[in-house]
Coordinates of C-alpha atoms in Angstrom, one line a residue:
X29 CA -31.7 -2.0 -59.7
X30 CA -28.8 -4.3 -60.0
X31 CA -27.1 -2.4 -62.6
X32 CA -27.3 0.5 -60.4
X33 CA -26.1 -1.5 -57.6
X34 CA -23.0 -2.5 -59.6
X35 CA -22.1 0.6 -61.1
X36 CA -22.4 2.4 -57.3
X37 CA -20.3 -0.3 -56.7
X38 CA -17.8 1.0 -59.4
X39 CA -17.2 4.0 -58.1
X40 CA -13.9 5.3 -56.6
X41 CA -14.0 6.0 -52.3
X42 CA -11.3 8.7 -52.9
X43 CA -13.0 11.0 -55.6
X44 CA -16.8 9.3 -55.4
X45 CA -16.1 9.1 -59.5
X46 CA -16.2 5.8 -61.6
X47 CA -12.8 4.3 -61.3
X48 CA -10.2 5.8 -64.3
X49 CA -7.0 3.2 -64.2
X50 CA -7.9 1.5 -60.9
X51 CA -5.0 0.0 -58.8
X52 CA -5.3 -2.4 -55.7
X53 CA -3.6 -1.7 -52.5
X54 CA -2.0 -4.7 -50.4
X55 CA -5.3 -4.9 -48.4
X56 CA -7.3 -5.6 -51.5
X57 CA -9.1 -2.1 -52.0
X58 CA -8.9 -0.7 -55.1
X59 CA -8.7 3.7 -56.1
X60 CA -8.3 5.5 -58.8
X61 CA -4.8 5.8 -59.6
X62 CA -4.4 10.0 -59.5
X63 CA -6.4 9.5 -56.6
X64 CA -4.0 6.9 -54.0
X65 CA -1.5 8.8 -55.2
X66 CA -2.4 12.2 -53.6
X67 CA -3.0 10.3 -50.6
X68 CA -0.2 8.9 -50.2
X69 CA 2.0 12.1 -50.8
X70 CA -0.1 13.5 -48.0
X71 CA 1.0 10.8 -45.6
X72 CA 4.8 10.7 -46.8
X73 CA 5.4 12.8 -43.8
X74 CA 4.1 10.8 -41.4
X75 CA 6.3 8.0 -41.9
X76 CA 3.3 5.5 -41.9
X77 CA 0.8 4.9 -44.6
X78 CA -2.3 3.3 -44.3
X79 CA -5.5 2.5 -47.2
X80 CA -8.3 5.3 -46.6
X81 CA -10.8 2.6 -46.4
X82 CA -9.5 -0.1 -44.3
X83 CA -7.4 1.8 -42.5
X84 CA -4.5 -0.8 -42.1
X85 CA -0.9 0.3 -41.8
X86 CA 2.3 0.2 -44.0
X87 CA 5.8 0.8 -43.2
X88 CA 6.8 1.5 -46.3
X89 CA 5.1 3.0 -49.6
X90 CA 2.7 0.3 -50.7
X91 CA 2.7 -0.5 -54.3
X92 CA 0.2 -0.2 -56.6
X93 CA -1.5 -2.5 -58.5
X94 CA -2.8 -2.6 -61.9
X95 CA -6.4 -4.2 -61.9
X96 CA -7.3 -4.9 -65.2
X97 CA -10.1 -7.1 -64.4
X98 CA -11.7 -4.6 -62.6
X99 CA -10.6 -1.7 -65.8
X100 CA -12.4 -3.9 -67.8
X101 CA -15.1 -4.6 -66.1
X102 CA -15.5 -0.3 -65.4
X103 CA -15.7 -0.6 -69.0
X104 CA -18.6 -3.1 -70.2
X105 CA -20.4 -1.6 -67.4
X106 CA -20.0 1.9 -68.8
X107 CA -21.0 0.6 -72.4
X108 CA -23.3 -1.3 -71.2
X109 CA -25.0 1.6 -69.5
X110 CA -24.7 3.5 -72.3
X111 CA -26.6 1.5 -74.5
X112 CA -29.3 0.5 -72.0
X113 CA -30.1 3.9 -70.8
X114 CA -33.1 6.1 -71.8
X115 CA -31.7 9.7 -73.3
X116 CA -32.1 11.8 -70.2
X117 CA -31.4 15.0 -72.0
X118 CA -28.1 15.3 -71.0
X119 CA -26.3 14.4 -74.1
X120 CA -22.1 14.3 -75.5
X121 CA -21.3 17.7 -76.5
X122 CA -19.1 15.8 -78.9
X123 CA -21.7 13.8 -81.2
X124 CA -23.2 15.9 -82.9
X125 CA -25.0 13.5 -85.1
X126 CA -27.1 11.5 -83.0
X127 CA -27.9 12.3 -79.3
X128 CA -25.8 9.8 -76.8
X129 CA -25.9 10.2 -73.3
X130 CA -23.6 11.5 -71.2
X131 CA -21.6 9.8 -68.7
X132 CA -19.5 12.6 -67.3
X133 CA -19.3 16.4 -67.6
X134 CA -15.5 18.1 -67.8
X135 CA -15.5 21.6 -65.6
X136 CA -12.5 23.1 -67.7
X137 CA -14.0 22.1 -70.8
X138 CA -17.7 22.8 -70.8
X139 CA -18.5 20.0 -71.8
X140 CA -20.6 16.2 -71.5
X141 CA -19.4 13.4 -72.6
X142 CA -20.0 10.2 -73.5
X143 CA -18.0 7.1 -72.7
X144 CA -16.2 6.8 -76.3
X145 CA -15.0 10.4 -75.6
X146 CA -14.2 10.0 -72.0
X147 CA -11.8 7.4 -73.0
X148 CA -10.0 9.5 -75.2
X149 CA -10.6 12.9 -72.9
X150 CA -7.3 14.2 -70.9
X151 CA -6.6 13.0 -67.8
X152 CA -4.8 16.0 -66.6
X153 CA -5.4 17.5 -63.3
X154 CA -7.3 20.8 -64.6
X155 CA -10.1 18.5 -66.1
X156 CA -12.5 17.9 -63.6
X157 CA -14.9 15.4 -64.5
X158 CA -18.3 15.5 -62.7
X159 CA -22.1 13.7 -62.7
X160 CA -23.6 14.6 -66.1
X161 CA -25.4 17.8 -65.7
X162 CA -26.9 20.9 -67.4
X163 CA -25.9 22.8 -64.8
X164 CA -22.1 23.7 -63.9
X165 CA -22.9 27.1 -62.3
X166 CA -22.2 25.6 -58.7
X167 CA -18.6 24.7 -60.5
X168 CA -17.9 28.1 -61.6
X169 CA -17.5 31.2 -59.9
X170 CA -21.1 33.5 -59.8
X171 CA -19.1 36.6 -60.6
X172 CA -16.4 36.1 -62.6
X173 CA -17.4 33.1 -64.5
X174 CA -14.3 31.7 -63.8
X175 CA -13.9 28.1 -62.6
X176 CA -13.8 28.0 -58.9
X177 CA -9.7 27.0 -57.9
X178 CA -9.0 28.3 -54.5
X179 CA -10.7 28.5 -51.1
X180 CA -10.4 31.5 -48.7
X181 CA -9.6 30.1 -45.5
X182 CA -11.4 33.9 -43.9
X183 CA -14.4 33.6 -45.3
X184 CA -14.9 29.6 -45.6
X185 CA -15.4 30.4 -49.6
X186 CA -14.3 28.6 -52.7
X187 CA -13.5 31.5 -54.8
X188 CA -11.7 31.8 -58.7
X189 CA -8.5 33.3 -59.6
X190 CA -10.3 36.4 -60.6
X191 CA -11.5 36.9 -56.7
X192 CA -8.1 36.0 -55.4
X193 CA -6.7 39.0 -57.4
X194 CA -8.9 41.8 -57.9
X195 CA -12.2 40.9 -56.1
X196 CA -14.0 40.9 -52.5
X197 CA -11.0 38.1 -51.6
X198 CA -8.1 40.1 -52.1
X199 CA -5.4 39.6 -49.7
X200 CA -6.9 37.1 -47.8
X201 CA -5.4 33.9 -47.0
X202 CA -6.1 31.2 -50.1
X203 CA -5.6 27.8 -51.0
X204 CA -6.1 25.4 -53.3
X205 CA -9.4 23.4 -53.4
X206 CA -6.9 19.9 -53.2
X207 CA -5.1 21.8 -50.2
X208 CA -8.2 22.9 -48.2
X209 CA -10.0 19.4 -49.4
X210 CA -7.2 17.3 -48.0
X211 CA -6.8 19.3 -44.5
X212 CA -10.8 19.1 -44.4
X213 CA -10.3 15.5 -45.0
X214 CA -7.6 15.3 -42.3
X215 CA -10.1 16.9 -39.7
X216 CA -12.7 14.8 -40.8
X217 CA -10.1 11.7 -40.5
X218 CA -9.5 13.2 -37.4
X219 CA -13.0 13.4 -36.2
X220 CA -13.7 9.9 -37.8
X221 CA -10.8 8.5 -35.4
X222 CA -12.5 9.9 -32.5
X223 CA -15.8 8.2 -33.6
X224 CA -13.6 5.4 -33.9
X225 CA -13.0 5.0 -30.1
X226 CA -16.3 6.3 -29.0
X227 CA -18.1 3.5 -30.7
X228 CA -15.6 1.2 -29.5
X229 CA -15.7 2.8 -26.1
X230 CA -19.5 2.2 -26.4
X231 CA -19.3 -1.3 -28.0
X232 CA -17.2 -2.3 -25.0
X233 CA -19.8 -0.6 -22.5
X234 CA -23.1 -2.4 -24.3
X235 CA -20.8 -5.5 -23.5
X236 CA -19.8 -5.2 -20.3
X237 CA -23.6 -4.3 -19.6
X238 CA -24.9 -7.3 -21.4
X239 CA -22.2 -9.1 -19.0
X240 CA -23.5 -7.6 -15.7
X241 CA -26.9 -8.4 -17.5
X242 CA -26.1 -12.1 -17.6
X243 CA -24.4 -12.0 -14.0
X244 CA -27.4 -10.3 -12.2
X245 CA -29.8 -12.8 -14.6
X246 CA -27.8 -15.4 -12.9
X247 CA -27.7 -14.1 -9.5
X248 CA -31.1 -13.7 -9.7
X249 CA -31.5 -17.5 -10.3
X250 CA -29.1 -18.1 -7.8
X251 CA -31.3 -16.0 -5.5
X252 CA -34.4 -18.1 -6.3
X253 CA -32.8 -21.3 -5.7
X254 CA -32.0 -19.9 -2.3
X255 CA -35.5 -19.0 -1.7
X256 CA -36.9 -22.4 -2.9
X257 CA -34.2 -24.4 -0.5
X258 CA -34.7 -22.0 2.2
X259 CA -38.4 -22.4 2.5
X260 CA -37.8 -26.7 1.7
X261 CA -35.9 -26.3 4.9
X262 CA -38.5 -24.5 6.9
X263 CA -41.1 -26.4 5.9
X264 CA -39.0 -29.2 7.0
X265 CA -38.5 -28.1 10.2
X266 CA -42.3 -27.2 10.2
X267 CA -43.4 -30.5 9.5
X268 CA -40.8 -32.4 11.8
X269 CA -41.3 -29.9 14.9
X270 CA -45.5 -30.7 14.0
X271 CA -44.9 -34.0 14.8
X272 CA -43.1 -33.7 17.6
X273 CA -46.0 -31.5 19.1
X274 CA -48.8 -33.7 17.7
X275 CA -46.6 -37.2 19.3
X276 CA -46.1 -35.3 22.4
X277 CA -49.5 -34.3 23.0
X278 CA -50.9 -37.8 22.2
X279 CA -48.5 -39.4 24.6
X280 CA -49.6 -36.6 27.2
X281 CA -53.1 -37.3 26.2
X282 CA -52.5 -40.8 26.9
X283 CA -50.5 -40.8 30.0
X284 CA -53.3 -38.8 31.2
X285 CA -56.3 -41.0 30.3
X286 CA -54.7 -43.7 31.6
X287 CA -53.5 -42.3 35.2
X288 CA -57.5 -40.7 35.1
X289 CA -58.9 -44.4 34.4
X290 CA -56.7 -45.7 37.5
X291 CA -57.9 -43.5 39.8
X292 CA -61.7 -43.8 38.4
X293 CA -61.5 -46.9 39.1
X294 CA -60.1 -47.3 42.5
X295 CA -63.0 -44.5 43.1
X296 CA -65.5 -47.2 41.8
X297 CA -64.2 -49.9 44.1
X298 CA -64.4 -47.4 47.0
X299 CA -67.7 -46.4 46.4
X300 CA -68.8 -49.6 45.9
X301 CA -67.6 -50.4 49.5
X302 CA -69.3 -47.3 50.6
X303 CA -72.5 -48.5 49.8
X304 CA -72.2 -51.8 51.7
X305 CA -71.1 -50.3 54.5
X306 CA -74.5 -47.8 54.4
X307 CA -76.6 -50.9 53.7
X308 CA -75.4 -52.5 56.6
X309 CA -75.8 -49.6 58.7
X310 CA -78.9 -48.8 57.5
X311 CA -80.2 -52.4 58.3
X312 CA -78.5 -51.6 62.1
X313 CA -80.4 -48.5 62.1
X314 CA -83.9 -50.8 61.5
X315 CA -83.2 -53.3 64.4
X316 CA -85.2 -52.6 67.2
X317 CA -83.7 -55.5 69.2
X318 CA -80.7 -53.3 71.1
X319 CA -78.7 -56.4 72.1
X320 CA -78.4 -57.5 68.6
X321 CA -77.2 -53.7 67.6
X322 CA -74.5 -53.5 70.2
X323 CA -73.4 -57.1 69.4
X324 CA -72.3 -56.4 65.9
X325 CA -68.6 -56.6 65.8
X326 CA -67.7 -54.4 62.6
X327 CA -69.6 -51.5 64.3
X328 CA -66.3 -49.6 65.3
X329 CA -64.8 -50.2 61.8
X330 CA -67.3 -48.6 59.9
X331 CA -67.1 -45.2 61.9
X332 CA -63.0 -45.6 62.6
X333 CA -61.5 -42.2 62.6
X334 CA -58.4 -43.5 61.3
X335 CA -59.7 -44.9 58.2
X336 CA -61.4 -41.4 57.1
X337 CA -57.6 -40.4 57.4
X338 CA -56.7 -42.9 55.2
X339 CA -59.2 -42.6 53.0
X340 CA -58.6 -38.7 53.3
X341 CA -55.1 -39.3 52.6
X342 CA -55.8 -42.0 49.5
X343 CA -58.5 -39.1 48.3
X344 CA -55.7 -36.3 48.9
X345 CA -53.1 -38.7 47.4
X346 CA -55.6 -39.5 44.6
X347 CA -55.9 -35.5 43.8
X348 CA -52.6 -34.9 44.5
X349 CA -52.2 -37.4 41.6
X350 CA -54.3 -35.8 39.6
X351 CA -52.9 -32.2 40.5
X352 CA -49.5 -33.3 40.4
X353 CA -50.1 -34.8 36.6
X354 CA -52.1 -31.5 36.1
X355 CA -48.9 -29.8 37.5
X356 CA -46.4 -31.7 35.1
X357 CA -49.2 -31.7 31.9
X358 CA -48.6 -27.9 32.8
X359 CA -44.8 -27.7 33.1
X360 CA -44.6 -30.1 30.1
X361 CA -46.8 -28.2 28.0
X362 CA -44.8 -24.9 28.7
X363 CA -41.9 -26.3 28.2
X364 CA -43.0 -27.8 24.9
X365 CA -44.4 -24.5 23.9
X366 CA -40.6 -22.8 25.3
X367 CA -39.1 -25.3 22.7
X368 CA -41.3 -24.5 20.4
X369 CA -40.8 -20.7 20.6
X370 CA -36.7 -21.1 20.8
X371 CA -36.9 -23.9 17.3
X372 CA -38.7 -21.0 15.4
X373 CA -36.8 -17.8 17.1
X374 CA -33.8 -19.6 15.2
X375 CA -35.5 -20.5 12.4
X376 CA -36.5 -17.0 12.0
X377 CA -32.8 -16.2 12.9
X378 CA -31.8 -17.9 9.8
X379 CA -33.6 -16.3 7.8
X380 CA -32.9 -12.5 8.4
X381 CA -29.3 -13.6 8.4
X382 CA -29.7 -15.3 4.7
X383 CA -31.5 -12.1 3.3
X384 CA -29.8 -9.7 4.9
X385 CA -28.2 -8.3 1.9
X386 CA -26.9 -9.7 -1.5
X387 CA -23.2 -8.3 -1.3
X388 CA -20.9 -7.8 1.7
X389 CA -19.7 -3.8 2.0
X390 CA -15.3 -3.5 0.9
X391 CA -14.3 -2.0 3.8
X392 CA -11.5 0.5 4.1
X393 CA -9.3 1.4 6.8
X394 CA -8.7 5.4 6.6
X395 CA -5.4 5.9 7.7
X396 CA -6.1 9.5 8.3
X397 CA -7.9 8.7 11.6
X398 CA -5.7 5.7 12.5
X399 CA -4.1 6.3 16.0
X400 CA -0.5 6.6 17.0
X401 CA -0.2 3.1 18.3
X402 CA -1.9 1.1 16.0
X403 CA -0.9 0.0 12.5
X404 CA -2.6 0.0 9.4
X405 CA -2.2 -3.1 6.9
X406 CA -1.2 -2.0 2.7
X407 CA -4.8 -3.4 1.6
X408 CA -6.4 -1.1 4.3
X409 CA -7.4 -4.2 5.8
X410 CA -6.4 -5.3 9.0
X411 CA -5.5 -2.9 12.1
X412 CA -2.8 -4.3 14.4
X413 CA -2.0 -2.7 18.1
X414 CA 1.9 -1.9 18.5
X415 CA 3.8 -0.5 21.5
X416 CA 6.4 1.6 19.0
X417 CA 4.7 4.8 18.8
X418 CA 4.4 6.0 15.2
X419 CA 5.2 9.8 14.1
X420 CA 1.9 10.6 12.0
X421 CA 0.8 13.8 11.8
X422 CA -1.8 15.2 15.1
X423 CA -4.9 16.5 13.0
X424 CA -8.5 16.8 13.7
X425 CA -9.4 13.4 12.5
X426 CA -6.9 11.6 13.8
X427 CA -8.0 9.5 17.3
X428 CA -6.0 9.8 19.8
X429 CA -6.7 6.2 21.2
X430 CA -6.1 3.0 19.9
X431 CA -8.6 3.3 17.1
X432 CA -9.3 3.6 13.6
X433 CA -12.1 4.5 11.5
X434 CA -13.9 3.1 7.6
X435 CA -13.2 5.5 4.7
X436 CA -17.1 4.8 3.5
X437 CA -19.9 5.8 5.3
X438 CA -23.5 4.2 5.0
X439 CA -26.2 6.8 5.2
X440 CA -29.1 4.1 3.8
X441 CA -29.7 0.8 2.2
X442 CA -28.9 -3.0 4.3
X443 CA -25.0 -3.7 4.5
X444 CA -22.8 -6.4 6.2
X445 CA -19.3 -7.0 7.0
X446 CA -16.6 -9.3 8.7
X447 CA -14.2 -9.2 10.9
X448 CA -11.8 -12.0 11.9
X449 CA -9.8 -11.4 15.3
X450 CA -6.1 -12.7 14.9
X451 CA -4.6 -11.5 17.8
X452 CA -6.8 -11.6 20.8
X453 CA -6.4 -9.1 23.0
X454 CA -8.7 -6.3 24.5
X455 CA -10.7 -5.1 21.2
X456 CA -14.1 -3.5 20.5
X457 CA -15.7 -3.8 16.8
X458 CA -19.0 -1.4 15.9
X459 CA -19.7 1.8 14.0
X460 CA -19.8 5.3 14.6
X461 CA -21.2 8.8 13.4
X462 CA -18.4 11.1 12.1
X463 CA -18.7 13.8 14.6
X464 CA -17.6 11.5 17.5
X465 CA -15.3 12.8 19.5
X466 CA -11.4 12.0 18.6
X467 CA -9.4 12.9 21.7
X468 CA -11.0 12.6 24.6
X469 CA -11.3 9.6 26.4
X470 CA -15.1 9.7 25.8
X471 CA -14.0 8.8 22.1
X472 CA -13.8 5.4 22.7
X473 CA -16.2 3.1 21.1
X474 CA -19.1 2.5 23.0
X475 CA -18.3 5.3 25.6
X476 CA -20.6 8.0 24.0
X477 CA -23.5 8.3 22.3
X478 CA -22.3 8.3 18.7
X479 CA -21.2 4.5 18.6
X480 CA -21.8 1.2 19.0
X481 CA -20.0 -1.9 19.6
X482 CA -18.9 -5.5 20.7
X483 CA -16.4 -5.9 23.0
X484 CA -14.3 -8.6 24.3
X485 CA -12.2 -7.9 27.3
X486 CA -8.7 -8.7 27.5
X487 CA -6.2 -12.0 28.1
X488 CA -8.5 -15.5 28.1
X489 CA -11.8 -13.4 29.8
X490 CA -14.4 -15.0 27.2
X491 CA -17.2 -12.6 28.7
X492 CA -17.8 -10.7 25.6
X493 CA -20.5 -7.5 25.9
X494 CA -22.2 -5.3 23.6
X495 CA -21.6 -1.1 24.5
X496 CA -23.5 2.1 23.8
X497 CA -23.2 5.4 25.8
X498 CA -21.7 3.6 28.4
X499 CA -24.4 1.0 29.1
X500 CA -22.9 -2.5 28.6
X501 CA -25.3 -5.7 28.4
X502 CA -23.7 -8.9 28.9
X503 CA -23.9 -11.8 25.9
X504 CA -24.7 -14.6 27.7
X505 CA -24.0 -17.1 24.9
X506 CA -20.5 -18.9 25.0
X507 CA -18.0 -17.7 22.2
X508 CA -15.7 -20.0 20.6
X509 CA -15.0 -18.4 17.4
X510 CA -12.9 -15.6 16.3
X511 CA -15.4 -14.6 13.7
X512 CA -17.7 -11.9 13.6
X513 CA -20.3 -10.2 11.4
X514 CA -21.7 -6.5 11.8
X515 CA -24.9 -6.1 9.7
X516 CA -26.7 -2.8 9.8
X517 CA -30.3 -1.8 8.5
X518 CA -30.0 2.0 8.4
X519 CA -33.8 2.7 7.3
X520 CA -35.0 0.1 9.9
X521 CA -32.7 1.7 12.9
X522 CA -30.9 -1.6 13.9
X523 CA -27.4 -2.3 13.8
X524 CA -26.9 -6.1 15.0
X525 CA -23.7 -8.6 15.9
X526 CA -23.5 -12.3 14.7
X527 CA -21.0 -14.8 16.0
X528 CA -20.1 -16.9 12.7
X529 CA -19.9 -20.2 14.0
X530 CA -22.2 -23.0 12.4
X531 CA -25.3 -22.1 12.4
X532 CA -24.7 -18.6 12.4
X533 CA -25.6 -16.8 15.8
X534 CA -27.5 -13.2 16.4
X535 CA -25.5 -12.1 19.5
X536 CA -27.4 -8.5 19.8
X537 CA -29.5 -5.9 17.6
X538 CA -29.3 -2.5 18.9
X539 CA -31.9 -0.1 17.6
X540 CA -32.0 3.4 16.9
X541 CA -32.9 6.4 14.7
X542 CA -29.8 6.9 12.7
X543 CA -29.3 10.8 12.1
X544 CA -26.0 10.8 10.5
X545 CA -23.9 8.3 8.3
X546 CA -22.5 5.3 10.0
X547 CA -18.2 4.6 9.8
X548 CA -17.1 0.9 10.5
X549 CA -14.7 1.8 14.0
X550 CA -12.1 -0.7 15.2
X551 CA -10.5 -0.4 18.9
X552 CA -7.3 -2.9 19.3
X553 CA -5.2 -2.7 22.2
X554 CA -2.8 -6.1 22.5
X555 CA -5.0 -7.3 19.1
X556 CA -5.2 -7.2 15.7
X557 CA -8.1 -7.2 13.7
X558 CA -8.7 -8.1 9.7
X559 CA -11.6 -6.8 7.7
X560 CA -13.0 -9.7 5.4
X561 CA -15.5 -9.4 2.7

């Protein structure tokens, strides 16, 4: 097996033969010499030569070489073989007194030979030296019996001299066998080249997929670690608005008990004054002597109209108490439970603004539907209101009003983006369908059916509104910042408006069923506004 190895190793890339006077190139490949020699002459044209195998380039003719390590080494190998091998039955045609086997069969001459008589056999061009075989009928023409010297470029045929002349091929188009090989060879070069840049073309996309492979891997993490501190947060805030509840009830528990144990026990001192007093009336009631009866000087105080009011009043007072604590228990409670509701509402809040989406959308102004009086930024970025009337052409899509409309539409899938006002004027931010109307005044944002928006009157008015078919609902939050974030939800129906201040604010969520694809739509009059990603 290793012998076999080495002597495949042996052989020449050019002519697929054992090497016959091998010479090295600059490179360090190594060719017969007859054989880098053709090749070359082929590529004198081209003014550029480069080694078949390797494929590097030269400026000038390289020279060639003389390897005799490897010439000798060809040639232990080859007696080597020779001795080693079993007699396959394809013997030299030249020793005639013992069988020897044959390393190499000659075309022109007929014959096998054997590596004593291929060291001594021609070299010339005509003598075509093959694999040992039997057989050289695939060499020679079936006809004729001529060996096969031309190729007919009609018929795709390697054909003799004899069917060049006088046979099926005359008159067509021939060539020699090196001719046709070599221009095959140059196809096939040609085809190899192309190969070439296809697998590097697909070595460069397996590695800028294992890339995005290793981005979204990390994204992914990054995404997790998100989740994990997210949820840490919220159970924070859980556990710290828990206590709060729990310490506020037990202080409301025990302000409670304790105003409950005052008034039991004034109650308890009343009644036990009550019962005195009916003992000593009762004992009055018993007398039978009326003098004594009338005589008794507390007799007016125990039925005294004026102490039932106060003791009505202390008992209303007393209740009042008690309702009154109810009354505040109640308020407190509700207003525990109000706190309770806004803490989570923003919590919650917090979270659909995290999760959203992953990316921000790259939005693009489309300066075929930018108005006459507004100007569009070189990144397709910011939109900027100007009194100098520009000359752009009056089509179809072009607004006629202060506006501007995204290139991209969204027709599915959770996208956000960001605008940040640097001149504040009057402006409007939203989205739109693509059929909204473009010149009449009912093509304003917000004015119609067909978009939504955020608006912010003009000069310092910092009443800010949200706008759809001409219904405006007032933000009642204070605005400070001149940053804003448009997040839309197409399969849910809602298209919502932050304020990005710290935290992050949810302003308004309109909802709707989306029948068309939505178009980011900016209105500036006296502003300018920049997309940001």
């Amino acid at each position: 097996m290793a012998s076999s190895d080495l002597r495949h190793k042996l052989d020449c890339s050019i002519c697929e033969n054992i090497y016959t006077d091998p010479v090295m190139l600059r490179c360090g490949h190594n060719f017969c010499r007859v054989c880098i020699d053709r090749v070359l002459d082929t590529q004198d044209g081209s003014g550029v030569y480069s080694c078949p195998e390797c494929r590097e380039e030269f400026q000038k003719r390289p020279a060639l070489t003389r390897n005799i390590t490897l010439r000798n080494l060809v040639e232990n190998v080859l007696n080597t073989q020779s001795r080693q091998e079993e007699i396959t039955g394809i013997c030299c045609t030249y020793c005639i007194h013992s069988p020897v086997p044959a390393v190499r069969s000659c075309l022109h001459c007929e014959a096998s030979l054997c590596v004593n008589h291929l060291r001594i056999h021609s070299k010339g061009p005509e003598h075509i030296l093959t694999d040992p075989s039997t057989s050289l009928e695939n060499k020679k023409c079936s006809i004729h019996r001529e060996l096969l010297k031309y190729y007919c470029t009609e018929d795709a045929a390697c054909i003799c001299v004899s069917c060049s002349l006088a046979g099926e091929h005359r008159g067509h188009r021939v060539e020699m066998l090196e001719e046709a090989s070599e221009k095959k060879k140059k196809n096939l070069r040609n085809v190899l080249q192309k190969l070439i840049t296809k697998r590097k073309k697909t070595k460069e996309r397996v590695k800028c997929l294992k890339e995005n492979r290793i981005k979204a891997l990390e994204k992914a993490s990054g995404g997790a670690a998100r989740v994990t501190a997210l949820c840490t947060y919220i159970r924070k805030r859980l556990e710290d608005l828990e206590k709060k509840v729990l310490s506020e009830i037990s202080r409301q528990e025990e302000q409670v008990s304790l105003s409950l144990s005052n008034v039991i026990c004034q109650l308890e001192i009343k009644k036990d004054e009550l019962s005195r007093k009916m003992r000593h009336i009762e004992e009055l009631c018993n007398m039978t002597d009326p003098l004594t009866v009338l005589q008794e000087p507390d007799t007016g105080d125990l039925c005294d109209p004026k102490e039932e009011e106060d003791d009505e009043d202390t008992g209303g007072h007393d209740g009042g108490d008690e309702d009154t604590g109810g009354h505040d228990g109640g308020d407190r409670g509700a207003d525990l439970i109000s706190h309770i509701s806004h803490t989570l509402s923003a919590m919650i809040r917090d979270i659909n603004v995290t999760f959203y989406v992953q990316d921000p959308a790259d939005i693009l102004l489309d300066v075929n539907t930018v108005a006459n009086n507004v100007l569009v930024s070189d990144d397709l970025k910011t939109a900027t209101w100007t009194e100098i009337r520009q000359n752009r052409p009056e089509t179809a899509e072009r607004f006629l009003y202060y506006q501007v409309m995204s290139r991209m539409g969204f027709i599915s899938g959770r996208h956000y983006w960001d605008v940040e006002i640097r001149k504040s004027g009057l402006w409007n931010v939203g989205m739109c369908y693509p059929s909204i109307d473009r010149r009449m005044r009912q093509s304003l944002i917000g004015e119609n059916n067909k978009s939504w928006c955020l608006y912010k009157g003009p000069g310092n008015n910092n009443q800010y509104s949200v706008i759809h078919d001409r219904k405006l609902i007032l933000i009642p939050h204070q605005i400070s910042s001149d940053r804003f974030r448009i997040c839309l939800d197409y399969e849910a129906g809602q298209l919502s408006f932050y304020e990005l201040c710290d935290p992050i604010r949810q302003l308004h969520t309109f909802t709707a069923v989306f029948t068309e694809p939505l178009h980011a739509l900016l209105f500036v009059w006296e502003s300018s506004i920049k997309m940001s990603k």
